[in-house]
CSV table of N, CA and C in Angstrom, one decimal:
chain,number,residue,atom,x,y,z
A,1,UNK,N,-3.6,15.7,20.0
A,1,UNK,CA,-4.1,15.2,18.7
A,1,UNK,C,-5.3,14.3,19.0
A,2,UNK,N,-6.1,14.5,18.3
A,2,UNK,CA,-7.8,13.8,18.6
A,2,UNK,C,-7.5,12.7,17.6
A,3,UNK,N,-8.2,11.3,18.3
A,3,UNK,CA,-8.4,10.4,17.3
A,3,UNK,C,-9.3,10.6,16.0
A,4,UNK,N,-9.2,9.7,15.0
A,4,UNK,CA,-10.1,9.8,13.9
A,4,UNK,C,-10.6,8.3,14.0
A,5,UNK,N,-12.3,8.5,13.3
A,5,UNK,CA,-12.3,6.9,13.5
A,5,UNK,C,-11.8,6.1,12.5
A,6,UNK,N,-11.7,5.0,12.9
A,6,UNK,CA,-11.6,3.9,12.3
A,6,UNK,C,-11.7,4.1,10.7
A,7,UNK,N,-10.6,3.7,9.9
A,7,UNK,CA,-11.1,4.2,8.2
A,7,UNK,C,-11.0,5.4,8.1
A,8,UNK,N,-10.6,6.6,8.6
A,8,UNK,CA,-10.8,7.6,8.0
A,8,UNK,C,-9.1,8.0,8.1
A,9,UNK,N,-8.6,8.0,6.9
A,9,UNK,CA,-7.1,7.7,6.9
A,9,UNK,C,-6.6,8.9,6.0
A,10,UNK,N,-6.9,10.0,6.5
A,10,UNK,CA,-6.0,11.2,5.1
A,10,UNK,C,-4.7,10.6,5.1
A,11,UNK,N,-3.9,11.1,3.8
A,11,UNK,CA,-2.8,11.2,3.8
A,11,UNK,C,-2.4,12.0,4.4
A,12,UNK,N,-1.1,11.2,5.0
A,12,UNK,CA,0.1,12.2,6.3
A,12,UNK,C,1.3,11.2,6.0
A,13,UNK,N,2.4,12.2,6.5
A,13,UNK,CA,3.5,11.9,6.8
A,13,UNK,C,3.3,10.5,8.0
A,14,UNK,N,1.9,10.8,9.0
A,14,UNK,CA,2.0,9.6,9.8
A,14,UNK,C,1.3,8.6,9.3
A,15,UNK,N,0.9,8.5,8.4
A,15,UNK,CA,0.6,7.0,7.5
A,15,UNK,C,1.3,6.6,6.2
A,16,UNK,N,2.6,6.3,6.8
A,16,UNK,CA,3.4,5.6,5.7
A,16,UNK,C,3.1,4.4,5.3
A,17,UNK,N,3.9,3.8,4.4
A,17,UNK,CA,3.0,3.1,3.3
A,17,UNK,C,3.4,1.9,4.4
A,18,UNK,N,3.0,0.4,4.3
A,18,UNK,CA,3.0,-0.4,5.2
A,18,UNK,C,4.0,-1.1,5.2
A,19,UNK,N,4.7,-2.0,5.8
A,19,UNK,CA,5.8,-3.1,5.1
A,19,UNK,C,5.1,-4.3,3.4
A,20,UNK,N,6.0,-4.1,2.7
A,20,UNK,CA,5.4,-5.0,2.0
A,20,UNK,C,5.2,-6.4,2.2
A,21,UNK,N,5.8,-7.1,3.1
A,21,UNK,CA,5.2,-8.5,3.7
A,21,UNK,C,3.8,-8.1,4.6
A,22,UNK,N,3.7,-7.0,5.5
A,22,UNK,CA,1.9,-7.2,5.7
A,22,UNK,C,1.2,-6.6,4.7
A,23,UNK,N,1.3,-6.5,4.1
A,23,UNK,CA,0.4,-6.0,2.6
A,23,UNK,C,0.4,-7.3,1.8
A,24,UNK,N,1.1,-7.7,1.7
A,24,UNK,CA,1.1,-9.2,0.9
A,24,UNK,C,0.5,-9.9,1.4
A,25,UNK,N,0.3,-10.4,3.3
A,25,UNK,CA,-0.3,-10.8,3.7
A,25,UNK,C,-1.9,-10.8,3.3
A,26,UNK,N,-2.0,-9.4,3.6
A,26,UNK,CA,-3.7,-9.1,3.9
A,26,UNK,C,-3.8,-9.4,2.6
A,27,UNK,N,-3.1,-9.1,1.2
A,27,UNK,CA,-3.2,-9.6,-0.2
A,27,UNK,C,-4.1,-10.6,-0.4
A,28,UNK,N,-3.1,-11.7,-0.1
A,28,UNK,CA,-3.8,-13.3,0.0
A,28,UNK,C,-4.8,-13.5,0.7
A,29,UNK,N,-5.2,-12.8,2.2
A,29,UNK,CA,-6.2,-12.7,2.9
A,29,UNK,C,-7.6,-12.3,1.8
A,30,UNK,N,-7.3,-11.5,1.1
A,30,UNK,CA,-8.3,-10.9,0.4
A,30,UNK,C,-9.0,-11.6,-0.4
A,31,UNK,N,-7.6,-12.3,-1.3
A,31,UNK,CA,-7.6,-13.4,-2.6
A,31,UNK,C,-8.6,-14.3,-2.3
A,32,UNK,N,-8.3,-14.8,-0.9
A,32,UNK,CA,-9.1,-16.0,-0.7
A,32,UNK,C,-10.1,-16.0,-0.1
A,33,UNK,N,-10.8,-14.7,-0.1
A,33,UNK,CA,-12.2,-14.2,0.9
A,33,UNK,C,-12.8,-14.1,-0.4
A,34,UNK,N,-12.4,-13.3,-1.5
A,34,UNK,CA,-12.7,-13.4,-3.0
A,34,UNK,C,-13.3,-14.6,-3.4
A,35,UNK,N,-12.5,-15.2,-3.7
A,35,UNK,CA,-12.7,-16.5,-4.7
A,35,UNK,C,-13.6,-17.6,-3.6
A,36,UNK,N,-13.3,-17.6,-2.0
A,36,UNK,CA,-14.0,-19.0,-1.4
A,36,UNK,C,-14.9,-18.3,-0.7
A,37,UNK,N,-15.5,-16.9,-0.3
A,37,UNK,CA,-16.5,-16.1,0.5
A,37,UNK,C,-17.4,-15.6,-0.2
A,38,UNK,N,-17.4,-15.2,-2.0
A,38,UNK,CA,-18.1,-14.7,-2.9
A,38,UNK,C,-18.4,-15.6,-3.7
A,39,UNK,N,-19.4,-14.9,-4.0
A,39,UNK,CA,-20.3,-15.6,-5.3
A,39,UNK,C,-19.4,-14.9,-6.2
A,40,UNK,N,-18.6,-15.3,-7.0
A,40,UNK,CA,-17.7,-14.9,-8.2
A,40,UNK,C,-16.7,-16.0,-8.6
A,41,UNK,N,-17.1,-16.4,-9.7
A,41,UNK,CA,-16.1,-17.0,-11.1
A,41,UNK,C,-14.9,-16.6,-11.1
A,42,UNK,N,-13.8,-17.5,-10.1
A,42,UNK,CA,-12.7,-16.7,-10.8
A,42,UNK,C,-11.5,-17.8,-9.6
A,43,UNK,N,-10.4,-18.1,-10.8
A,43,UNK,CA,-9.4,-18.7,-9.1
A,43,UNK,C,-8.5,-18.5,-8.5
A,44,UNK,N,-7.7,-18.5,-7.5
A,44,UNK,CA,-7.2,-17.6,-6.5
A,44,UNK,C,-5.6,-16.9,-7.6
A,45,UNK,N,-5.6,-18.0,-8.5
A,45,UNK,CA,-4.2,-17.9,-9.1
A,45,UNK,C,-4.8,-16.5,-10.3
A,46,UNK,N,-5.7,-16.1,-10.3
A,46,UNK,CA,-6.2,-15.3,-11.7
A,46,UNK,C,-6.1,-13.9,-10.8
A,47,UNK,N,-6.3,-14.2,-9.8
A,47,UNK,CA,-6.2,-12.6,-8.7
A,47,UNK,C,-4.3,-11.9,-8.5
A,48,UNK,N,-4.4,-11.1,-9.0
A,48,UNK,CA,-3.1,-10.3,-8.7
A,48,UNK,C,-3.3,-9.5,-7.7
A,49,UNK,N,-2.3,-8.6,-7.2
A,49,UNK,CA,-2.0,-7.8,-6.3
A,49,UNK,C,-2.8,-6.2,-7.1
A,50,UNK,N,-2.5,-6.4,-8.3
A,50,UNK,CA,-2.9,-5.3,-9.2
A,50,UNK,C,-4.6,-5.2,-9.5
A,51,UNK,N,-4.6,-6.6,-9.4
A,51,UNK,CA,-6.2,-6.7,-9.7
A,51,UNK,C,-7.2,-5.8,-9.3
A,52,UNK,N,-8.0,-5.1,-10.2
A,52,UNK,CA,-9.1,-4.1,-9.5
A,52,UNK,C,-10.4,-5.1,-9.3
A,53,UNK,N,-11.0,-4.3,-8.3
A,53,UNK,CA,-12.1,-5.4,-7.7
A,53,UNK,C,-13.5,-4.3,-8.6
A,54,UNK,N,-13.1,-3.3,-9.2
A,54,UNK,CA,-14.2,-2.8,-10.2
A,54,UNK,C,-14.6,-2.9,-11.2
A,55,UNK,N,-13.0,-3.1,-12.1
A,55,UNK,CA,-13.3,-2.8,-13.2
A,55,UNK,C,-12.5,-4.3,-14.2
A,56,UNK,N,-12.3,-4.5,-15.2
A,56,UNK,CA,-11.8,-5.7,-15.7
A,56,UNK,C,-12.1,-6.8,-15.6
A,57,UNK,N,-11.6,-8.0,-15.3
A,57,UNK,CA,-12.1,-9.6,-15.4
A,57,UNK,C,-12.5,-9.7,-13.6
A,58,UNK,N,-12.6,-8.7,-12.6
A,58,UNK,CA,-13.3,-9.1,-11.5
A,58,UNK,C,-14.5,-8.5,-11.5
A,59,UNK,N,-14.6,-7.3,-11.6
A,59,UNK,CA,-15.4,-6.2,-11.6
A,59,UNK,C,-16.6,-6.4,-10.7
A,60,UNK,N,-16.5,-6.6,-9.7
A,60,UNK,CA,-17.4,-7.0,-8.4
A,60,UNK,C,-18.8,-5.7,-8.1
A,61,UNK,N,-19.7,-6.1,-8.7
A,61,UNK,CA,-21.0,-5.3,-8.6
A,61,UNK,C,-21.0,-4.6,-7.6
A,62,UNK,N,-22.2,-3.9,-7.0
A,62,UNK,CA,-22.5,-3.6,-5.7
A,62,UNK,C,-22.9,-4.1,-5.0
A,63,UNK,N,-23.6,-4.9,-4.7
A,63,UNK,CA,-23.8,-6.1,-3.8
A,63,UNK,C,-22.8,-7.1,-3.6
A,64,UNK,N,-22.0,-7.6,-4.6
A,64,UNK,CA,-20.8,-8.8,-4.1
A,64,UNK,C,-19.7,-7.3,-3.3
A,65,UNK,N,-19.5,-6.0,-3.5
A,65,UNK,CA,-18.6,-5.4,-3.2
A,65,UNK,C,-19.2,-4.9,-1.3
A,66,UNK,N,-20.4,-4.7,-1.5
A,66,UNK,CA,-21.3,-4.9,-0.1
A,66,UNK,C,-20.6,-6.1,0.8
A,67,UNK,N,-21.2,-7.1,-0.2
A,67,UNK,CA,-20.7,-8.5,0.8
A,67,UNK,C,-19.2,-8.8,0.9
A,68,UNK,N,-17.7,-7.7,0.4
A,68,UNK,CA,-16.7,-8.2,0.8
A,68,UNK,C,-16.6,-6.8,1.9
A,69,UNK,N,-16.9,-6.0,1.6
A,69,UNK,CA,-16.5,-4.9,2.7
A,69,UNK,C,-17.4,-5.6,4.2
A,70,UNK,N,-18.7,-5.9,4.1
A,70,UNK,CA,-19.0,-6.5,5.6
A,70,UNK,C,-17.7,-7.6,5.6
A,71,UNK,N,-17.4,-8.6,4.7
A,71,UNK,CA,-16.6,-9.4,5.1
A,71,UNK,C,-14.9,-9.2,6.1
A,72,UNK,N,-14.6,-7.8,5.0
A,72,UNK,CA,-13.7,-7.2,5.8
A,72,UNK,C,-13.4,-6.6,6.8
A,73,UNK,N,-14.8,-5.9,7.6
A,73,UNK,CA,-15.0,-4.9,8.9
A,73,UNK,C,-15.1,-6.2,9.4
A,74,UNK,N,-15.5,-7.5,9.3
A,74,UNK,CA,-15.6,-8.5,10.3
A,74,UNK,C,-14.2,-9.3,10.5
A,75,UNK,N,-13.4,-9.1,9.5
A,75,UNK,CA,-12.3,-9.8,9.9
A,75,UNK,C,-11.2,-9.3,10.6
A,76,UNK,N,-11.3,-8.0,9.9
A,76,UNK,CA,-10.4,-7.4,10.1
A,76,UNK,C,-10.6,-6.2,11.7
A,77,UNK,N,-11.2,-6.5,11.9
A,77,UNK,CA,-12.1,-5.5,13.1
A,77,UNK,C,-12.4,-4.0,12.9
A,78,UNK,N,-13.0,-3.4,12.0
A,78,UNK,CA,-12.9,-2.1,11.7
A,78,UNK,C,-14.0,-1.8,10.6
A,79,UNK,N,-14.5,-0.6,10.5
A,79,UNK,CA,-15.5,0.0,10.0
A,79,UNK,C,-15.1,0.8,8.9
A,80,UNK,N,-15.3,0.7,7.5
A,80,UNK,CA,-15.3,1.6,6.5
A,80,UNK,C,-16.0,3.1,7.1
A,81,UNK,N,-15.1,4.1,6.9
A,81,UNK,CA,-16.1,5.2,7.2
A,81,UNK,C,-16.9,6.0,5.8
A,82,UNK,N,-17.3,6.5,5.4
A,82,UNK,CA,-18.2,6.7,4.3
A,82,UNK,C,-17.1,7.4,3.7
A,83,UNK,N,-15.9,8.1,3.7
A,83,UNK,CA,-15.4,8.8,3.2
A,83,UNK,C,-14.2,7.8,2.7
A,84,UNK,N,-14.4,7.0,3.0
A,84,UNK,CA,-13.2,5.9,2.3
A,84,UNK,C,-13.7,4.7,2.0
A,85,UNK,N,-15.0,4.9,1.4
A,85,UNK,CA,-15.9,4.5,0.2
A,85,UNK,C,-15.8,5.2,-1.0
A,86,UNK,N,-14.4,4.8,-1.6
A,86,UNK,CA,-14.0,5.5,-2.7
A,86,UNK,C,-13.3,4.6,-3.7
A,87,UNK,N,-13.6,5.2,-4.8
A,87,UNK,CA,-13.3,4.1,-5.5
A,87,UNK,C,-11.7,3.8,-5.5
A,88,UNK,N,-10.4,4.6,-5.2
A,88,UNK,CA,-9.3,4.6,-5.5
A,88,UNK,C,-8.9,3.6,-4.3
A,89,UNK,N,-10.2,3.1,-3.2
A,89,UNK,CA,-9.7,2.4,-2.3
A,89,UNK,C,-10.1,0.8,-2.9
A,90,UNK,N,-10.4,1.0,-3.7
A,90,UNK,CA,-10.7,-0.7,-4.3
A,90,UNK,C,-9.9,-0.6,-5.9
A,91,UNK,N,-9.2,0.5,-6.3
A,91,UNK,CA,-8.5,0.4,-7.7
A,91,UNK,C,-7.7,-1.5,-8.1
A,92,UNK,N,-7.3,-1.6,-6.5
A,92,UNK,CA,-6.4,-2.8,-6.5
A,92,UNK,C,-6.3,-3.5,-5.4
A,93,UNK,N,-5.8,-4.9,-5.2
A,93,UNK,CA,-5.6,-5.6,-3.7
A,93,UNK,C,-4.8,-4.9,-3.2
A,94,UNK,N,-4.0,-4.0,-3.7
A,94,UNK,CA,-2.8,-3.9,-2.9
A,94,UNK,C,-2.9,-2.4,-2.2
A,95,UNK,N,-4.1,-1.5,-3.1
A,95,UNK,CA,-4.8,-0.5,-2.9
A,95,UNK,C,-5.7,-0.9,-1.2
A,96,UNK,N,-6.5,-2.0,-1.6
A,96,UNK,CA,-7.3,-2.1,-0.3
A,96,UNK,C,-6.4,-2.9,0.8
A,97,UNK,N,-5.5,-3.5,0.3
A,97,UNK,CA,-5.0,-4.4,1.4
A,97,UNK,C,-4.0,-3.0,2.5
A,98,UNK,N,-3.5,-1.8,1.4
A,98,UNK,CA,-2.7,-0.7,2.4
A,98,UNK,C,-3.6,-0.3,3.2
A,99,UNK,N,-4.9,-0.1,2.8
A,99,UNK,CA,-5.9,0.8,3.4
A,99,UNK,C,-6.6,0.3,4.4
A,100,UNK,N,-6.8,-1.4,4.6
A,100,UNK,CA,-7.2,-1.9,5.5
A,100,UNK,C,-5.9,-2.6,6.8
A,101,UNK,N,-4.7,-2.2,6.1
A,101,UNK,CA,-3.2,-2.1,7.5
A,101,UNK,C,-3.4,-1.1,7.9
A,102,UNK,N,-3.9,0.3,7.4
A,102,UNK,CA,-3.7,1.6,7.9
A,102,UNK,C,-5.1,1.6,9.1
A,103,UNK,N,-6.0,1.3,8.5
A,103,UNK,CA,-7.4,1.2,9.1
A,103,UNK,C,-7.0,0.4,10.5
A,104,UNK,N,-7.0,-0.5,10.4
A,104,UNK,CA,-6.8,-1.7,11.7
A,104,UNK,C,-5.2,-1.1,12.6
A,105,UNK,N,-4.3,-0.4,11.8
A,105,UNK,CA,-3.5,0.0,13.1
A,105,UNK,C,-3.8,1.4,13.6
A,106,UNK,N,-4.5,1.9,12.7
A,106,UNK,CA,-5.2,3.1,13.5
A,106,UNK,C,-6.1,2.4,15.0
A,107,UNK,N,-6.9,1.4,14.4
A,107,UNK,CA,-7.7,0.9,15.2
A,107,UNK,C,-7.0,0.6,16.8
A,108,UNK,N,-6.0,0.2,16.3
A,108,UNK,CA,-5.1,-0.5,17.5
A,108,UNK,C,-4.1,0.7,18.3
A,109,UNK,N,-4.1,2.1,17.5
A,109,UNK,CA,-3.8,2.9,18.3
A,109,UNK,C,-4.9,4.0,19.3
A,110,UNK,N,-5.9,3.9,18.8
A,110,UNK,CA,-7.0,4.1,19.9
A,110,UNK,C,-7.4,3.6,20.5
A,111,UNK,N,-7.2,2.4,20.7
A,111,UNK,CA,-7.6,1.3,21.5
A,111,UNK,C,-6.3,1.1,22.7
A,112,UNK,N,-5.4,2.1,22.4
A,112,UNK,CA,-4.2,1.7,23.1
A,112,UNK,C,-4.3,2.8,24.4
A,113,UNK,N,-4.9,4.3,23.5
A,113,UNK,CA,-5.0,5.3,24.5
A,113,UNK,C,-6.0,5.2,25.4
């Protein structure tokens, strides 16, 4: 089986959904890269798990959405691939927070081989 890079995460039977405590984690991770890393009006208690980062009372432009994705390939060690530049990967925190567990332990299993 050939690696895929970094971010490029089809659905499979081998990307089950994460534990819900590291999803919660990277959650709050997010919350607070949001509200203390961006230029955006808003406080950490107004961010839900459901919260979309497009559309509603966040609705993060394309440049603040620019400036959390570099924030995230830096934190998190990993690269968006163009193909998961989609909107269903930002619908919600809890949307991006699965997608950046799946990303980063992909990362950590080609780094292993």
């Amino acid at each position: 089986m050939s690696a895929q890079p970094a971010g490029n995460l089809p659905p499979s039977p081998e990307n089950p959904l994460a534990p819900p405590s590291e999803v919660g984690h990277i959650v709050t991770q997010l919350r607070r890269m949001i509200v203390h890393e961006l230029d955006v009006r808003i406080q950490e208690e107004e961010l839900t798990s459901d919260t979309s980062l497009i559309d509603g009372r966040l609705a993060l432009d394309s440049i603040v959405l620019f400036e959390l994705i570099t924030l995230i390939e830096k934190r998190f060690g990993f690269e968006f691939s163009d193909q998961n530049l989609r909107m269903e990967v930002f619908a919600s925190l809890t949307a991006l927070a699965q997608h950046i567990h799946h990303a980063t332990a992909q990362s950590k299993q080609a780094a292993a081989v």
